[in-house]
Amino acid sequence: MVNLTGDDMRRFRGSDEKNPFEAMSERFDRAAKLLDLEEDLYAVMRVPSRELKVYIPVKMDSGHIEVFEGYRVQHNFARGPAKGGIRYAPDVSLDEVKALAAWMTWKCAVVNVPFGGAKGGIICDPRQMSIGELERLTRRYTSELIDFIGPEKDVPAPDMNTGEQTMAWIMDTYSMHARHTVTAVVTGKPIALGGSLGRREATGRGVLFVVNEAIKRFDLTPEQTTVAVQGSGNVGGIGAELMWEAGYKVVAISDINSGIHNPDGLNIPHVLEYLNQNKSLEGYPGVKQISNKDLLEIDCDVLAPCATENQITSENAGRIKCKILAEGANGPTTPKADKILHEKGVFVIPDILANAGGVTVSYFEWVQDRMGYFWSEDEVNVRLQDKMVASFNELCHYADKHNVDTRTAAYMLAIDRVAYDTRMRGIYA
Ligand code: NAD
């Protein structure tokens, strides 16, 4: 059984509140201990299965060669092929990718889809790169990973600063090596290339579905519920728009540079159109301009951090005013902040459930690609709703049964499922 010594704790956890892998490990340790997980399983499950580091030479438009550093971490295969996005950003680090890969394992287990977890990243600034440079970077990265990815091995998807075009390039590069088209090697592809209807909106829609369930616990209707959304990309922008369509009063939204606030509610389609045209929320009329930091602390019923990690920490958790925290982003809250939020009575919909709509429809895309038969958007959305609502209820039931907070319950439920499959397979023997 798990019996951590102080040294173990220090070695595993370190002291950096903002290290995502340590944040993941701390939650994992707590849940494993509460589950009384066998030591052997504990040792297998808390580390990644494989960490790949690649150096990617790319011919830049200027003619010179730049070498980029990239990663793919495959955390766990106990329940099926590994699954997880690829992120392009200047601050990508191996620890971040390791954490994101582990979160994918737990997320797939929470919504009970037959995948393990993986994640990839390249240290680059895509905003400073041309389309041609990004294509060459993506194709070369894919070539480096060719032996490690595939429909039965590891299935990448988009994450921050990657999208349908990136997935199309990966699918094409992989297919060139396979010498036939292999659509199921990635998800989040363009619809015409084997993508699924509803995938683009799936993560934001999943956030909507779990928020719909959570507000019932506070006897609120969408019309009575105010929402603040950090981030206006795939998750935040689409999530905010879907909540606005469903009748929620979205009072604040931001992008990486700044945010806007109007306590009477924002017209989200209009805001997103403005952002699309101006590449900034600055100058949007009739609102108060706020910072990302201010956004997290405004008065609202639902706060949805949908941008990046470490936004709610021990420094600002005491000032968070929402009733419900719907974590659209991965890892937006640190373990120290968890304790403060718990004491304040904030109902947390943890990231590994709240943003699982994306991987759920990625799973649907993989299924459709493999059978070569595609579903209508309504079919996709109904199946997504069934999955998200059932997983939400299962999680709340698990939290009540074990008398733990929802974050701990999510980890316990996930670890329980991965541990069961690992035990049955005997792959750690
Ligand atoms: P995106 O690139 O489409 O959008 C990111 C948004 O966050 C943008 O509005 C950007 O301006 C903003 N942002 C970036 N860095 C920021 C910072 N430091 N502070 C404040 N705002 C910042 O990315 P996305 O796909 O929407 O992903 C957002 C988060 O959701 C990430 O944590 C990602 O891992 C997670 N996630 C995404 C999906 C998906 O399907 N796209 C699925 C599950 C989880």
Short mmCIF file of C-alpha atoms and ligand atoms in Angstrom, two decimals:
data_model
loop_
_atom_site.label_atom_id
_atom_site.label_comp_id
_atom_site.label_asym_id
_atom_site.label_seq_id
_atom_site.Cartn_x
_atom_site.Cartn_y
_atom_site.Cartn_z
CA MET A 1 0.00 0.00 0.00
CA VAL A 2 1.15 3.58 -0.57
CA ASN A 3 3.12 4.86 2.37
CA LEU A 4 5.06 7.96 1.40
CA THR A 5 7.97 9.13 3.52
CA GLY A 6 8.81 12.80 3.92
CA ASP A 7 11.74 12.31 1.52
CA ASP A 8 9.44 10.76 -1.06
CA MET A 9 7.13 13.72 -0.72
CA ARG A 10 9.98 16.23 -1.11
CA ARG A 11 11.51 14.34 -4.01
CA PHE A 12 8.22 13.97 -5.82
CA ARG A 13 6.70 17.31 -5.01
CA GLY A 14 9.52 19.83 -4.74
CA SER A 15 8.32 23.20 -3.64
CA ASP A 16 7.28 24.98 -6.81
CA GLU A 17 3.57 25.72 -6.62
CA LYS A 18 3.49 26.47 -10.35
CA ASN A 19 5.25 23.34 -11.62
CA PRO A 20 2.39 21.55 -13.44
CA PHE A 21 3.88 18.08 -13.06
CA GLU A 22 4.28 18.58 -9.32
CA ALA A 23 0.71 19.88 -9.16
CA MET A 24 -0.50 16.76 -10.95
CA SER A 25 1.65 14.49 -8.76
CA GLU A 26 0.37 16.06 -5.55
CA ARG A 27 -3.24 15.35 -6.52
CA PHE A 28 -2.27 11.87 -7.72
CA ASP A 29 -0.52 11.10 -4.42
CA ARG A 30 -3.50 12.21 -2.36
CA ALA A 31 -5.97 10.18 -4.40
CA ALA A 32 -3.69 7.10 -4.49
CA LYS A 33 -3.36 7.23 -0.73
CA LEU A 34 -7.10 7.51 -0.20
CA LEU A 35 -7.60 4.56 -2.56
CA ASP A 36 -4.96 2.59 -0.70
CA LEU A 37 -3.35 1.86 -4.07
CA GLU A 38 -0.82 -1.00 -4.12
CA GLU A 39 2.78 0.22 -4.12
CA ASP A 40 3.62 -1.54 -7.42
CA LEU A 41 0.74 0.09 -9.21
CA TYR A 42 1.56 3.42 -7.61
CA ALA A 43 5.11 3.23 -8.96
CA VAL A 44 3.91 2.37 -12.47
CA MET A 45 1.13 4.91 -12.71
CA ARG A 46 2.76 8.05 -11.33
CA VAL A 47 5.46 8.24 -14.03
CA PRO A 48 5.13 8.50 -17.81
CA SER A 49 5.62 5.43 -19.93
CA ARG A 50 7.79 7.26 -22.47
CA GLU A 51 9.29 10.74 -22.90
CA LEU A 52 10.54 11.70 -26.35
CA LYS A 53 12.63 14.78 -26.99
CA VAL A 54 13.34 15.78 -30.57
CA TYR A 55 15.35 18.53 -32.21
CA ILE A 56 13.62 19.81 -35.32
CA PRO A 57 15.65 21.62 -37.98
CA VAL A 58 13.48 23.98 -40.02
CA LYS A 59 14.43 26.09 -43.02
CA MET A 60 13.05 29.54 -42.20
CA ASP A 61 11.77 31.90 -44.90
CA SER A 62 15.00 33.90 -44.57
CA GLY A 63 16.93 30.83 -45.75
CA HIS A 64 18.67 30.05 -42.47
CA ILE A 65 18.08 26.87 -40.46
CA GLU A 66 16.59 27.12 -36.98
CA VAL A 67 16.51 24.11 -34.65
CA PHE A 68 13.42 23.81 -32.46
CA GLU A 69 13.04 21.59 -29.40
CA GLY A 70 9.94 19.40 -29.27
CA TYR A 71 8.48 16.73 -27.00
CA ARG A 72 5.99 13.91 -27.00
CA VAL A 73 5.22 12.31 -23.67
CA GLN A 74 3.17 9.10 -23.59
CA HIS A 75 1.97 8.69 -20.05
CA ASN A 76 -0.08 5.51 -19.98
CA PHE A 77 -1.37 2.83 -22.38
CA ALA A 78 -3.30 0.61 -19.95
CA ARG A 79 -6.71 1.47 -21.39
CA GLY A 80 -5.81 1.86 -25.09
CA PRO A 81 -3.74 4.00 -27.47
CA ALA A 82 -2.35 7.18 -25.96
CA LYS A 83 -4.28 10.35 -26.81
CA GLY A 84 -3.47 14.02 -26.42
CA GLY A 85 -2.91 17.36 -28.03
CA ILE A 86 0.13 19.16 -29.40
CA ARG A 87 0.93 22.66 -28.18
CA TYR A 88 3.10 25.30 -29.89
CA ALA A 89 4.24 28.01 -27.47
CA PRO A 90 7.45 29.74 -26.35
CA ASP A 91 7.04 28.57 -22.75
CA VAL A 92 6.47 24.85 -23.42
CA SER A 93 8.57 22.71 -21.05
CA LEU A 94 9.04 19.00 -20.52
CA ASP A 95 7.42 19.18 -17.06
CA GLU A 96 4.41 20.91 -18.54
CA VAL A 97 4.06 18.29 -21.29
CA LYS A 98 4.47 15.50 -18.71
CA ALA A 99 1.68 16.98 -16.60
CA LEU A 100 -0.58 17.45 -19.61
CA ALA A 101 0.07 13.84 -20.69
CA ALA A 102 -0.86 12.51 -17.25
CA TRP A 103 -3.98 14.69 -17.17
CA MET A 104 -5.00 13.09 -20.47
CA THR A 105 -4.75 9.63 -18.90
CA TRP A 106 -6.97 10.69 -16.00
CA LYS A 107 -9.35 12.63 -18.24
CA CYS A 108 -9.94 9.71 -20.62
CA ALA A 109 -10.58 7.50 -17.61
CA VAL A 110 -13.02 9.98 -15.99
CA VAL A 111 -15.18 10.06 -19.14
CA ASN A 112 -14.49 6.38 -19.72
CA VAL A 113 -13.14 6.51 -23.27
CA PRO A 114 -10.70 3.75 -24.27
CA PHE A 115 -7.50 5.78 -24.45
CA GLY A 116 -4.40 6.37 -22.39
CA GLY A 117 -2.79 9.78 -22.15
CA ALA A 118 -0.14 11.66 -24.13
CA LYS A 119 0.81 15.22 -24.96
CA GLY A 120 3.22 16.98 -27.29
CA GLY A 121 4.73 20.40 -27.52
CA ILE A 122 7.24 22.43 -29.46
CA ILE A 123 9.06 25.45 -28.05
CA CYS A 124 8.35 28.10 -30.67
CA ASP A 125 6.45 31.34 -31.10
CA PRO A 126 3.86 30.55 -33.78
CA ARG A 127 2.76 34.19 -33.94
CA GLN A 128 6.21 35.10 -35.28
CA MET A 129 6.26 32.29 -37.87
CA SER A 130 4.86 32.14 -41.40
CA ILE A 131 2.46 29.44 -42.55
CA GLY A 132 5.28 27.85 -44.57
CA GLU A 133 7.58 27.74 -41.54
CA LEU A 134 4.82 26.21 -39.39
CA GLU A 135 4.11 23.58 -42.03
CA ARG A 136 7.80 22.58 -42.29
CA LEU A 137 8.06 22.51 -38.47
CA THR A 138 4.98 20.30 -38.19
CA ARG A 139 6.00 17.89 -40.92
CA ARG A 140 9.51 17.44 -39.56
CA TYR A 141 8.22 16.95 -36.00
CA THR A 142 5.77 14.33 -37.33
CA SER A 143 8.58 12.52 -39.17
CA GLU A 144 10.60 12.38 -35.95
CA LEU A 145 7.62 10.77 -34.17
CA ILE A 146 6.59 8.47 -36.99
CA ASP A 147 7.43 5.20 -35.17
CA PHE A 148 5.63 6.26 -32.03
CA ILE A 149 2.28 7.59 -33.27
CA GLY A 150 -0.54 5.88 -35.16
CA PRO A 151 -4.22 4.97 -34.75
CA GLU A 152 -3.36 2.03 -32.47
CA LYS A 153 -0.39 3.69 -30.73
CA ASP A 154 -0.81 7.38 -30.01
CA VAL A 155 -3.32 9.77 -31.59
CA PRO A 156 -2.42 13.49 -31.42
CA ALA A 157 -4.94 16.35 -31.53
CA PRO A 158 -4.85 20.17 -31.43
CA ASP A 159 -4.04 22.18 -28.32
CA MET A 160 -2.91 25.78 -27.80
CA ASN A 161 -1.85 27.40 -31.09
CA THR A 162 -2.44 24.31 -33.21
CA GLY A 163 -5.62 23.51 -35.10
CA GLU A 164 -7.24 21.76 -38.05
CA GLN A 165 -4.50 22.80 -40.48
CA THR A 166 -1.79 21.41 -38.19
CA MET A 167 -3.68 18.11 -37.93
CA ALA A 168 -4.09 17.95 -41.73
CA TRP A 169 -0.29 18.33 -42.13
CA ILE A 170 0.37 15.61 -39.55
CA MET A 171 -2.15 13.27 -41.17
CA ASP A 172 -0.61 13.88 -44.60
CA THR A 173 2.99 13.38 -43.41
CA TYR A 174 2.07 10.16 -41.59
CA SER A 175 0.14 8.95 -44.67
CA MET A 176 3.13 9.67 -46.93
CA HIS A 177 5.23 7.33 -44.76
CA ALA A 178 2.45 4.69 -44.56
CA ARG A 179 1.87 5.05 -48.33
CA HIS A 180 -1.87 5.21 -47.89
CA THR A 181 -4.23 7.67 -46.22
CA VAL A 182 -4.52 7.13 -42.48
CA THR A 183 -7.14 9.55 -41.21
CA ALA A 184 -7.35 8.04 -37.69
CA VAL A 185 -3.76 9.02 -36.81
CA VAL A 186 -4.95 12.41 -35.52
CA THR A 187 -8.22 13.98 -34.44
CA GLY A 188 -9.40 17.56 -34.77
CA LYS A 189 -8.92 17.39 -38.56
CA PRO A 190 -10.86 19.41 -41.13
CA ILE A 191 -14.29 17.83 -41.71
CA ALA A 192 -13.47 17.07 -45.35
CA LEU A 193 -10.39 15.06 -44.31
CA GLY A 194 -12.09 12.72 -41.84
CA GLY A 195 -12.82 15.22 -39.09
CA SER A 196 -15.96 14.95 -37.00
CA LEU A 197 -18.81 17.40 -37.07
CA GLY A 198 -18.97 19.07 -33.66
CA ARG A 199 -15.29 18.49 -32.79
CA ARG A 200 -14.32 22.15 -33.09
CA GLU A 201 -17.00 23.17 -30.59
CA ALA A 202 -16.76 20.03 -28.43
CA THR A 203 -14.62 21.30 -25.54
CA GLY A 204 -16.65 24.50 -25.11
CA ARG A 205 -19.88 22.51 -25.48
CA GLY A 206 -18.68 20.05 -22.87
CA VAL A 207 -18.04 22.97 -20.49
CA LEU A 208 -21.61 24.15 -21.12
CA PHE A 209 -23.05 20.69 -20.39
CA VAL A 210 -21.30 20.35 -17.02
CA VAL A 211 -22.09 23.95 -16.02
CA ASN A 212 -25.76 23.21 -16.84
CA GLU A 213 -25.61 20.37 -14.29
CA ALA A 214 -23.65 22.32 -11.67
CA ILE A 215 -26.02 25.32 -11.54
CA LYS A 216 -28.87 22.96 -10.62
CA ARG A 217 -27.06 22.38 -7.32
CA PHE A 218 -27.44 26.12 -6.62
CA ASP A 219 -31.06 26.31 -7.85
CA LEU A 220 -30.02 28.63 -10.64
CA THR A 221 -31.30 28.81 -14.21
CA PRO A 222 -29.01 29.93 -17.06
CA GLU A 223 -30.82 33.29 -17.19
CA GLN A 224 -30.03 33.89 -13.49
CA THR A 225 -26.38 32.88 -13.84
CA THR A 226 -23.49 35.27 -14.47
CA VAL A 227 -20.35 33.88 -16.09
CA ALA A 228 -16.78 35.15 -16.50
CA VAL A 229 -14.57 33.43 -19.06
CA GLN A 230 -10.80 33.73 -19.21
CA GLY A 231 -9.52 33.08 -22.72
CA SER A 232 -11.34 33.48 -26.01
CA GLY A 233 -9.83 30.73 -28.13
CA ASN A 234 -11.24 27.33 -28.99
CA VAL A 235 -12.41 26.57 -25.44
CA GLY A 236 -13.11 30.04 -23.99
CA GLY A 237 -14.48 31.74 -27.09
CA ILE A 238 -16.70 28.89 -28.19
CA GLY A 239 -17.67 28.05 -24.59
CA ALA A 240 -18.69 31.67 -23.95
CA GLU A 241 -20.68 31.80 -27.17
CA LEU A 242 -22.53 28.55 -26.43
CA MET A 243 -23.32 29.72 -22.88
CA TRP A 244 -24.54 33.06 -24.26
CA GLU A 245 -26.78 31.16 -26.73
CA ALA A 246 -28.11 29.03 -23.86
CA GLY A 247 -29.21 32.19 -22.00
CA TYR A 248 -26.31 32.67 -19.55
CA LYS A 249 -25.27 36.24 -18.79
CA VAL A 250 -21.59 36.31 -19.78
CA VAL A 251 -20.28 39.39 -17.97
CA ALA A 252 -16.53 39.18 -18.73
CA ILE A 253 -14.12 37.65 -21.21
CA SER A 254 -10.41 38.08 -22.00
CA ASP A 255 -7.62 37.10 -24.32
CA ILE A 256 -3.90 36.93 -23.57
CA ASN A 257 -3.56 40.72 -23.53
CA SER A 258 -6.61 42.03 -21.67
CA GLY A 259 -10.27 41.58 -20.84
CA ILE A 260 -13.61 43.38 -20.82
CA HIS A 261 -16.37 43.48 -18.19
CA ASN A 262 -20.00 44.53 -18.27
CA PRO A 263 -22.16 43.46 -15.28
CA ASP A 264 -25.26 43.70 -17.52
CA GLY A 265 -23.86 41.07 -19.88
CA LEU A 266 -21.86 41.08 -23.10
CA ASN A 267 -23.06 40.26 -26.61
CA ILE A 268 -20.55 37.43 -27.09
CA PRO A 269 -20.88 36.87 -30.88
CA HIS A 270 -20.33 40.60 -31.31
CA VAL A 271 -17.32 40.57 -28.96
CA LEU A 272 -15.74 37.62 -30.81
CA GLU A 273 -16.32 39.29 -34.17
CA TYR A 274 -14.62 42.43 -32.82
CA LEU A 275 -11.70 40.35 -31.51
CA ASN A 276 -11.37 38.57 -34.82
CA GLN A 277 -11.22 41.85 -36.74
CA ASN A 278 -9.06 43.87 -34.32
CA LYS A 279 -6.92 41.03 -32.86
CA SER A 280 -7.52 42.70 -29.46
CA LEU A 281 -10.37 43.42 -27.04
CA GLU A 282 -8.99 46.89 -26.37
CA GLY A 283 -11.30 49.65 -27.54
CA TYR A 284 -14.45 47.48 -27.38
CA PRO A 285 -17.22 50.01 -26.67
CA GLY A 286 -19.50 50.28 -23.61
CA VAL A 287 -17.47 48.06 -21.27
CA LYS A 288 -14.87 48.36 -18.54
CA GLN A 289 -11.40 47.28 -19.66
CA ILE A 290 -9.87 44.83 -17.19
CA SER A 291 -6.78 42.66 -16.91
CA ASN A 292 -6.74 38.85 -16.86
CA LYS A 293 -5.98 39.08 -13.14
CA ASP A 294 -9.05 41.32 -12.52
CA LEU A 295 -11.24 38.96 -14.52
CA LEU A 296 -10.57 36.07 -12.16
CA GLU A 297 -11.66 38.14 -9.17
CA ILE A 298 -14.89 39.69 -10.44
CA ASP A 299 -18.26 38.95 -8.92
CA CYS A 300 -19.88 36.09 -10.87
CA ASP A 301 -21.64 32.77 -10.33
CA VAL A 302 -19.47 30.77 -12.72
CA LEU A 303 -15.81 31.42 -13.39
CA ALA A 304 -14.44 29.50 -16.38
CA PRO A 305 -10.64 29.76 -16.73
CA CYS A 306 -10.14 28.61 -20.33
CA ALA A 307 -6.65 29.87 -21.15
CA THR A 308 -3.67 28.26 -19.48
CA GLU A 309 -2.17 26.80 -16.28
CA ASN A 310 -1.58 28.38 -12.86
CA GLN A 311 -4.12 31.18 -13.03
CA ILE A 312 -5.62 30.55 -9.58
CA THR A 313 -2.88 30.22 -6.99
CA SER A 314 -2.42 30.69 -3.24
CA GLU A 315 -1.91 34.39 -4.05
CA ASN A 316 -5.37 35.13 -5.52
CA ALA A 317 -7.60 32.17 -4.50
CA GLY A 318 -8.79 34.06 -1.41
CA ARG A 319 -10.21 36.79 -3.65
CA ILE A 320 -12.10 34.50 -6.06
CA LYS A 321 -15.82 35.21 -5.72
CA CYS A 322 -17.54 32.62 -7.93
CA LYS A 323 -19.83 29.82 -6.70
CA ILE A 324 -18.76 27.41 -9.43
CA LEU A 325 -15.30 27.04 -10.97
CA ALA A 326 -15.52 25.35 -14.38
CA GLU A 327 -11.96 24.56 -15.46
CA GLY A 328 -11.98 24.74 -19.26
CA ALA A 329 -8.17 25.00 -19.31
CA ASN A 330 -5.84 22.25 -18.15
CA GLY A 331 -4.33 22.92 -14.74
CA PRO A 332 -5.62 26.46 -14.13
CA THR A 333 -5.67 25.93 -10.35
CA THR A 334 -2.72 25.00 -8.12
CA PRO A 335 -3.06 22.48 -5.26
CA LYS A 336 -2.52 25.27 -2.70
CA ALA A 337 -5.39 27.20 -4.25
CA ASP A 338 -7.55 24.05 -4.12
CA LYS A 339 -7.47 24.11 -0.33
CA ILE A 340 -8.47 27.79 -0.18
CA LEU A 341 -11.32 27.31 -2.67
CA HIS A 342 -12.53 24.27 -0.76
CA GLU A 343 -12.64 26.27 2.50
CA LYS A 344 -14.57 29.02 0.70
CA GLY A 345 -17.13 26.44 -0.49
CA VAL A 346 -16.47 26.95 -4.23
CA PHE A 347 -17.89 24.04 -6.25
CA VAL A 348 -15.06 22.96 -8.56
CA ILE A 349 -15.71 21.15 -11.84
CA PRO A 350 -12.15 19.86 -12.26
CA ASP A 351 -10.34 20.20 -15.58
CA ILE A 352 -10.17 16.45 -16.16
CA LEU A 353 -13.96 16.48 -16.37
CA ALA A 354 -14.83 20.06 -17.40
CA ASN A 355 -12.73 20.11 -20.58
CA ALA A 356 -13.17 16.42 -21.47
CA GLY A 357 -15.69 17.25 -24.22
CA GLY A 358 -12.76 17.67 -26.62
CA VAL A 359 -11.30 14.24 -26.11
CA THR A 360 -14.77 12.69 -26.06
CA VAL A 361 -15.54 13.95 -29.57
CA SER A 362 -11.95 13.13 -30.59
CA TYR A 363 -12.83 9.58 -29.58
CA PHE A 364 -15.98 9.83 -31.74
CA GLU A 365 -13.81 11.10 -34.63
CA TRP A 366 -11.39 8.18 -34.26
CA VAL A 367 -14.34 5.75 -34.23
CA GLN A 368 -15.89 7.35 -37.34
CA ASP A 369 -12.54 7.34 -39.20
CA ARG A 370 -12.00 3.67 -38.41
CA MET A 371 -15.43 2.63 -39.66
CA GLY A 372 -15.46 5.16 -42.51
CA TYR A 373 -18.99 6.22 -41.68
CA PHE A 374 -19.80 9.66 -40.34
CA TRP A 375 -22.46 10.88 -37.93
CA SER A 376 -24.64 13.97 -38.08
CA GLU A 377 -23.76 16.91 -35.84
CA ASP A 378 -26.87 16.25 -33.74
CA GLU A 379 -25.79 12.65 -33.16
CA VAL A 380 -22.35 13.83 -32.05
CA ASN A 381 -23.76 16.47 -29.71
CA VAL A 382 -26.33 14.14 -28.15
CA ARG A 383 -23.68 11.48 -27.50
CA LEU A 384 -21.38 14.15 -26.06
CA GLN A 385 -24.13 15.40 -23.76
CA ASP A 386 -24.88 11.85 -22.58
CA LYS A 387 -21.20 11.29 -21.78
CA MET A 388 -20.63 14.62 -20.01
CA VAL A 389 -23.80 14.47 -17.91
CA ALA A 390 -23.24 10.83 -16.93
CA SER A 391 -19.60 11.57 -16.01
CA PHE A 392 -20.60 14.64 -13.98
CA ASN A 393 -23.16 12.61 -12.02
CA GLU A 394 -20.74 9.74 -11.54
CA LEU A 395 -18.11 12.13 -10.22
CA CYS A 396 -20.51 13.82 -7.76
CA HIS A 397 -21.69 10.40 -6.58
CA TYR A 398 -18.09 9.28 -6.09
CA ALA A 399 -17.27 12.49 -4.15
CA ASP A 400 -20.27 11.96 -1.85
CA LYS A 401 -19.52 8.26 -1.35
CA HIS A 402 -15.90 8.90 -0.36
CA ASN A 403 -16.60 12.22 1.34
CA VAL A 404 -13.95 14.07 -0.68
CA ASP A 405 -13.90 17.23 -2.80
CA THR A 406 -14.67 16.93 -6.51
CA ARG A 407 -11.01 17.29 -7.59
CA THR A 408 -9.92 14.42 -5.38
CA ALA A 409 -12.93 12.40 -6.50
CA ALA A 410 -12.00 12.90 -10.15
CA TYR A 411 -8.46 11.63 -9.56
CA MET A 412 -9.71 8.72 -7.45
CA LEU A 413 -12.25 7.68 -10.06
CA ALA A 414 -9.63 7.87 -12.83
CA ILE A 415 -6.89 6.10 -10.90
CA ASP A 416 -9.34 3.41 -9.84
CA ARG A 417 -10.21 2.69 -13.49
CA VAL A 418 -6.61 2.76 -14.77
CA ALA A 419 -5.47 0.61 -11.83
CA TYR A 420 -8.21 -1.96 -12.49
CA ASP A 421 -7.18 -2.32 -16.15
CA THR A 422 -3.49 -2.44 -15.26
CA ARG A 423 -4.12 -5.15 -12.68
CA MET A 424 -6.22 -7.17 -15.14
CA ARG A 425 -3.61 -6.88 -17.90
CA GLY A 426 -0.83 -7.63 -15.46
CA ILE A 427 1.49 -5.38 -17.43
CA TYR A 428 3.41 -4.34 -14.35
CA ALA A 429 4.21 -7.87 -13.30
P1 NAD B 1 -6.39 28.59 -27.96
O1 NAD B 1 -5.00 28.83 -28.41
O2 NAD B 1 -7.46 28.41 -28.98
O3 NAD B 1 -6.86 29.80 -27.01
C1 NAD B 1 -6.17 30.17 -25.86
C2 NAD B 1 -6.77 31.46 -25.32
O4 NAD B 1 -6.13 31.80 -24.10
C3 NAD B 1 -6.54 32.66 -26.25
O5 NAD B 1 -7.66 33.54 -26.14
C4 NAD B 1 -5.29 33.31 -25.69
O6 NAD B 1 -5.23 34.70 -26.01
C5 NAD B 1 -5.50 33.08 -24.20
N1 NAD B 1 -4.24 33.00 -23.44
C6 NAD B 1 -3.12 32.31 -23.78
N2 NAD B 1 -2.18 32.47 -22.84
C7 NAD B 1 -2.74 33.24 -21.88
C8 NAD B 1 -2.28 33.73 -20.64
N3 NAD B 1 -1.03 33.51 -20.23
N4 NAD B 1 -3.13 34.48 -19.89
C9 NAD B 1 -4.37 34.73 -20.31
N5 NAD B 1 -4.87 34.30 -21.49
C10 NAD B 1 -4.06 33.57 -22.25
O7 NAD B 1 -6.29 27.36 -26.98
P2 NAD B 1 -7.47 26.40 -26.50
O8 NAD B 1 -7.50 25.23 -27.40
O9 NAD B 1 -8.71 27.21 -26.29
O10 NAD B 1 -6.88 25.88 -25.11
C11 NAD B 1 -7.07 26.61 -23.91
C12 NAD B 1 -6.86 25.68 -22.74
O11 NAD B 1 -7.81 24.62 -22.81
C13 NAD B 1 -5.49 25.01 -22.64
O12 NAD B 1 -5.19 24.82 -21.27
C14 NAD B 1 -5.74 23.67 -23.31
O13 NAD B 1 -4.80 22.68 -22.88
C15 NAD B 1 -7.12 23.37 -22.79
N6 NAD B 1 -7.88 22.39 -23.56
C16 NAD B 1 -8.13 22.58 -24.89
C17 NAD B 1 -8.89 21.63 -25.58
C18 NAD B 1 -9.26 21.81 -27.03
O14 NAD B 1 -10.02 20.97 -27.54
N7 NAD B 1 -8.82 22.86 -27.70
C19 NAD B 1 -9.36 20.49 -24.92
C20 NAD B 1 -9.09 20.33 -23.56
C21 NAD B 1 -8.36 21.31 -22.90
#
